[in-house]
Amino acid sequence: MVSSFLDDSSCYSKDIISGSFSKVQYQSYSHGDFSSPFLGDSSIFYVAFAPARSPVVVRQYLPVLATGNIGFVAVTNGVVIEPADQIRWLGIHLDPRLDFKHHVTTWCGKALKVAQQMRRLNSAYRGAAPAALVRTVDTCVVPVATVGADVWWPGLKRPTKRGIITLRTSIFCKMIDKAILTGLRAALPVTRTTPNLALHREGGIPTRNIILEGNRLRLSARLHSLDNRHPL
């Protein structure tokens, strides 16, 4: 599976009008037993887009991961576009394995920077009003740490034929929890030994599982309330 996206739709329409788009030819080479109808005859696949704004990511299947051969090259005007480690589309970082680790790490890192900056301004004995700082955590740390959670968070557990399993995306909860707890410790006049549950209770901000499940349920309610002819 090959995915290529444009980050800027206005640039897309502008370049089409000016006629500056060039056709990009995808050339693929099969390695070993790995082959597919899509990558078989590359001479008939052409996509028109701006090469300078066109990162390409290749969905890696198990036979490719075992051999280490991607088997894909994009060539435009003599310039080879190598497959990227990750691409950003609509604020979501997509990687070849679609495990969203890079996405969660990036956004939780941004939220953690905000929380650490708050810790530099406050201490357990002096600083800004806790109520104002808690609102800052709720509006600046939590939303940033959970950006795109509707995409990578399908729930904590899921029923399968083998029983109830815990999804691999649940390991990202620790990153979100670290950003939220760092912000709460900066906002509240507490010490290092204060339990985490006490921080959530005094700050009025729920734990990461409740936040993620709330986002998922709100999205589900929104989708079910749309008209039947809505594209979503």
PDB file of N, CA and C in Angstrom, residues 167-211:
ATOM      1  N   LEU A 167      -4.883  -3.513  23.532  1.00  0.00           N
ATOM      2  CA  LEU A 167      -4.295  -3.021  22.298  1.00  0.00           C
ATOM      3  C   LEU A 167      -2.907  -2.446  22.554  1.00  0.00           C
ATOM      4  N   ARG A 168      -2.070  -2.466  21.517  1.00  0.00           N
ATOM      5  CA  ARG A 168      -0.695  -1.996  21.664  1.00  0.00           C
ATOM      6  C   ARG A 168      -0.624  -0.489  21.842  1.00  0.00           C
ATOM      7  N   THR A 169      -1.676   0.237  21.423  1.00  0.00           N
ATOM      8  CA  THR A 169      -1.671   1.692  21.589  1.00  0.00           C
ATOM      9  C   THR A 169      -1.836   2.110  23.043  1.00  0.00           C
ATOM     10  N   SER A 170      -2.162   1.176  23.930  1.00  0.00           N
ATOM     11  CA  SER A 170      -2.332   1.523  25.339  1.00  0.00           C
ATOM     12  C   SER A 170      -1.013   1.938  25.992  1.00  0.00           C
ATOM     13  N   ILE A 171       0.123   1.585  25.377  1.00  0.00           N
ATOM     14  CA  ILE A 171       1.410   1.976  25.962  1.00  0.00           C
ATOM     15  C   ILE A 171       1.641   3.477  25.836  1.00  0.00           C
ATOM     16  N   PHE A 172       0.902   4.145  24.936  1.00  0.00           N
ATOM     17  CA  PHE A 172       1.061   5.583  24.775  1.00  0.00           C
ATOM     18  C   PHE A 172       0.435   6.359  25.927  1.00  0.00           C
ATOM     19  N   CYS A 173      -0.386   5.697  26.742  1.00  0.00           N
ATOM     20  CA  CYS A 173      -1.039   6.390  27.856  1.00  0.00           C
ATOM     21  C   CYS A 173      -0.018   6.928  28.851  1.00  0.00           C
ATOM     22  N   LYS A 174       1.110   6.255  28.989  1.00  0.00           N
ATOM     23  CA  LYS A 174       2.123   6.720  29.933  1.00  0.00           C
ATOM     24  C   LYS A 174       2.685   8.076  29.517  1.00  0.00           C
ATOM     25  N   MET A 175       2.841   8.297  28.206  1.00  0.00           N
ATOM     26  CA  MET A 175       3.336   9.593  27.743  1.00  0.00           C
ATOM     27  C   MET A 175       2.342  10.701  28.050  1.00  0.00           C
ATOM     28  N   ILE A 176       1.062  10.430  27.823  1.00  0.00           N
ATOM     29  CA  ILE A 176       0.031  11.429  28.114  1.00  0.00           C
ATOM     30  C   ILE A 176      -0.050  11.683  29.609  1.00  0.00           C
ATOM     31  N   ASP A 177       0.034  10.620  30.393  1.00  0.00           N
ATOM     32  CA  ASP A 177      -0.034  10.761  31.847  1.00  0.00           C
ATOM     33  C   ASP A 177       1.123  11.598  32.374  1.00  0.00           C
ATOM     34  N   LYS A 178       2.297  11.428  31.816  1.00  0.00           N
ATOM     35  CA  LYS A 178       3.457  12.189  32.275  1.00  0.00           C
ATOM     36  C   LYS A 178       3.266  13.678  32.037  1.00  0.00           C
ATOM     37  N   ALA A 179       2.736  14.055  30.878  1.00  0.00           N
ATOM     38  CA  ALA A 179       2.514  15.467  30.578  1.00  0.00           C
ATOM     39  C   ALA A 179       1.453  16.069  31.496  1.00  0.00           C
ATOM     40  N   ILE A 180       0.364  15.331  31.731  1.00  0.00           N
ATOM     41  CA  ILE A 180      -0.713  15.852  32.578  1.00  0.00           C
ATOM     42  C   ILE A 180      -0.251  15.982  34.025  1.00  0.00           C
ATOM     43  N   LEU A 181       0.419  14.966  34.548  1.00  0.00           N
ATOM     44  CA  LEU A 181       0.862  15.012  35.943  1.00  0.00           C
ATOM     45  C   LEU A 181       1.925  16.082  36.161  1.00  0.00           C
ATOM     46  N   THR A 182       2.787  16.286  35.172  1.00  0.00           N
ATOM     47  CA  THR A 182       3.779  17.360  35.294  1.00  0.00           C
ATOM     48  C   THR A 182       3.096  18.715  35.365  1.00  0.00           C
ATOM     49  N   GLY A 183       2.055  18.907  34.554  1.00  0.00           N
ATOM     50  CA  GLY A 183       1.309  20.159  34.609  1.00  0.00           C
ATOM     51  C   GLY A 183       0.566  20.345  35.918  1.00  0.00           C
ATOM     52  N   LEU A 184      -0.021  19.272  36.452  1.00  0.00           N
ATOM     53  CA  LEU A 184      -0.742  19.379  37.719  1.00  0.00           C
ATOM     54  C   LEU A 184       0.209  19.654  38.881  1.00  0.00           C
ATOM     55  N   ARG A 185       1.373  19.057  38.875  1.00  0.00           N
ATOM     56  CA  ARG A 185       2.339  19.332  39.949  1.00  0.00           C
ATOM     57  C   ARG A 185       2.856  20.762  39.878  1.00  0.00           C
ATOM     58  N   ALA A 186       2.875  21.328  38.674  1.00  0.00           N
ATOM     59  CA  ALA A 186       3.272  22.728  38.547  1.00  0.00           C
ATOM     60  C   ALA A 186       2.155  23.674  38.954  1.00  0.00           C
ATOM     61  N   ALA A 187       0.906  23.241  38.788  1.00  0.00           N
ATOM     62  CA  ALA A 187      -0.223  24.126  39.081  1.00  0.00           C
ATOM     63  C   ALA A 187      -0.619  24.108  40.550  1.00  0.00           C
ATOM     64  N   LEU A 188      -0.490  22.957  41.202  1.00  0.00           N
ATOM     65  CA  LEU A 188      -0.954  22.815  42.582  1.00  0.00           C
ATOM     66  C   LEU A 188       0.210  22.942  43.563  1.00  0.00           C
ATOM     67  N   PRO A 189      -0.039  23.479  44.745  1.00  0.00           N
ATOM     68  CA  PRO A 189       1.012  23.580  45.776  1.00  0.00           C
ATOM     69  C   PRO A 189       1.212  22.245  46.487  1.00  0.00           C
ATOM     70  N   VAL A 190       1.877  21.324  45.841  1.00  0.00           N
ATOM     71  CA  VAL A 190       2.078  19.978  46.376  1.00  0.00           C
ATOM     72  C   VAL A 190       3.571  19.665  46.379  1.00  0.00           C
ATOM     73  N   THR A 191       3.903  18.584  47.055  1.00  0.00           N
ATOM     74  CA  THR A 191       5.289  18.120  47.118  1.00  0.00           C
ATOM     75  C   THR A 191       5.473  16.917  46.193  1.00  0.00           C
ATOM     76  N   ARG A 192       6.693  16.428  46.139  1.00  0.00           N
ATOM     77  CA  ARG A 192       6.989  15.312  45.251  1.00  0.00           C
ATOM     78  C   ARG A 192       6.323  14.019  45.686  1.00  0.00           C
ATOM     79  N   THR A 193       6.033  13.897  46.970  1.00  0.00           N
ATOM     80  CA  THR A 193       5.458  12.655  47.490  1.00  0.00           C
ATOM     81  C   THR A 193       3.942  12.622  47.410  1.00  0.00           C
ATOM     82  N   THR A 194       3.316  13.652  46.860  1.00  0.00           N
ATOM     83  CA  THR A 194       1.855  13.669  46.743  1.00  0.00           C
ATOM     84  C   THR A 194       1.409  12.606  45.746  1.00  0.00           C
ATOM     85  N   PRO A 195       0.454  11.737  46.110  1.00  0.00           N
ATOM     86  CA  PRO A 195       0.006  10.682  45.183  1.00  0.00           C
ATOM     87  C   PRO A 195      -0.618  11.269  43.917  1.00  0.00           C
ATOM     88  N   ASN A 196      -0.537  10.509  42.846  1.00  0.00           N
ATOM     89  CA  ASN A 196      -1.087  10.975  41.575  1.00  0.00           C
ATOM     90  C   ASN A 196      -2.602  11.115  41.613  1.00  0.00           C
ATOM     91  N   LEU A 197      -3.283  10.201  42.318  1.00  0.00           N
ATOM     92  CA  LEU A 197      -4.738  10.293  42.406  1.00  0.00           C
ATOM     93  C   LEU A 197      -5.169  11.568  43.117  1.00  0.00           C
ATOM     94  N   ALA A 198      -4.388  11.990  44.106  1.00  0.00           N
ATOM     95  CA  ALA A 198      -4.704  13.245  44.788  1.00  0.00           C
ATOM     96  C   ALA A 198      -4.548  14.434  43.848  1.00  0.00           C
ATOM     97  N   LEU A 199      -3.588  14.383  42.956  1.00  0.00           N
ATOM     98  CA  LEU A 199      -3.416  15.463  41.984  1.00  0.00           C
ATOM     99  C   LEU A 199      -4.623  15.562  41.062  1.00  0.00           C
ATOM    100  N   HIS A 200      -5.100  14.423  40.577  1.00  0.00           N
ATOM    101  CA  HIS A 200      -6.272  14.444  39.700  1.00  0.00           C
ATOM    102  C   HIS A 200      -7.510  14.933  40.447  1.00  0.00           C
ATOM    103  N   ARG A 201      -7.648  14.535  41.700  1.00  0.00           N
ATOM    104  CA  ARG A 201      -8.819  14.944  42.471  1.00  0.00           C
ATOM    105  C   ARG A 201      -8.794  16.431  42.772  1.00  0.00           C
ATOM    106  N   GLU A 202      -7.683  16.945  43.232  1.00  0.00           N
ATOM    107  CA  GLU A 202      -7.601  18.360  43.586  1.00  0.00           C
ATOM    108  C   GLU A 202      -7.615  19.262  42.350  1.00  0.00           C
ATOM    109  N   GLY A 203      -7.053  18.778  41.250  1.00  0.00           N
ATOM    110  CA  GLY A 203      -7.048  19.586  40.037  1.00  0.00           C
ATOM    111  C   GLY A 203      -8.327  19.503  39.237  1.00  0.00           C
ATOM    112  N   GLY A 204      -9.135  18.478  39.482  1.00  0.00           N
ATOM    113  CA  GLY A 204     -10.379  18.335  38.737  1.00  0.00           C
ATOM    114  C   GLY A 204     -10.183  17.864  37.307  1.00  0.00           C
ATOM    115  N   ILE A 205      -9.021  17.306  36.995  1.00  0.00           N
ATOM    116  CA  ILE A 205      -8.738  16.791  35.654  1.00  0.00           C
ATOM    117  C   ILE A 205      -8.686  15.269  35.736  1.00  0.00           C
ATOM    118  N   PRO A 206      -9.471  14.563  34.951  1.00  0.00           N
ATOM    119  CA  PRO A 206      -9.504  13.097  35.039  1.00  0.00           C
ATOM    120  C   PRO A 206      -8.216  12.459  34.534  1.00  0.00           C
ATOM    121  N   THR A 207      -8.117  11.163  34.736  1.00  0.00           N
ATOM    122  CA  THR A 207      -6.951  10.416  34.280  1.00  0.00           C
ATOM    123  C   THR A 207      -6.965  10.267  32.764  1.00  0.00           C
ATOM    124  N   ARG A 208      -5.847   9.782  32.226  1.00  0.00           N
ATOM    125  CA  ARG A 208      -5.728   9.726  30.763  1.00  0.00           C
ATOM    126  C   ARG A 208      -6.728   8.758  30.147  1.00  0.00           C
ATOM    127  N   ASN A 209      -7.050   7.633  30.822  1.00  0.00           N
ATOM    128  CA  ASN A 209      -8.007   6.686  30.256  1.00  0.00           C
ATOM    129  C   ASN A 209      -9.390   7.301  30.143  1.00  0.00           C
ATOM    130  N   ILE A 210      -9.794   8.058  31.151  1.00  0.00           N
ATOM    131  CA  ILE A 210     -11.107   8.703  31.113  1.00  0.00           C
ATOM    132  C   ILE A 210     -11.145   9.763  30.023  1.00  0.00           C
ATOM    133  N   ILE A 211     -10.062  10.507  29.857  1.00  0.00           N
ATOM    134  CA  ILE A 211     -10.018  11.536  28.816  1.00  0.00           C
ATOM    135  C   ILE A 211     -10.107  10.907  27.431  1.00  0.00           C
TER     136      ILE A 211
END
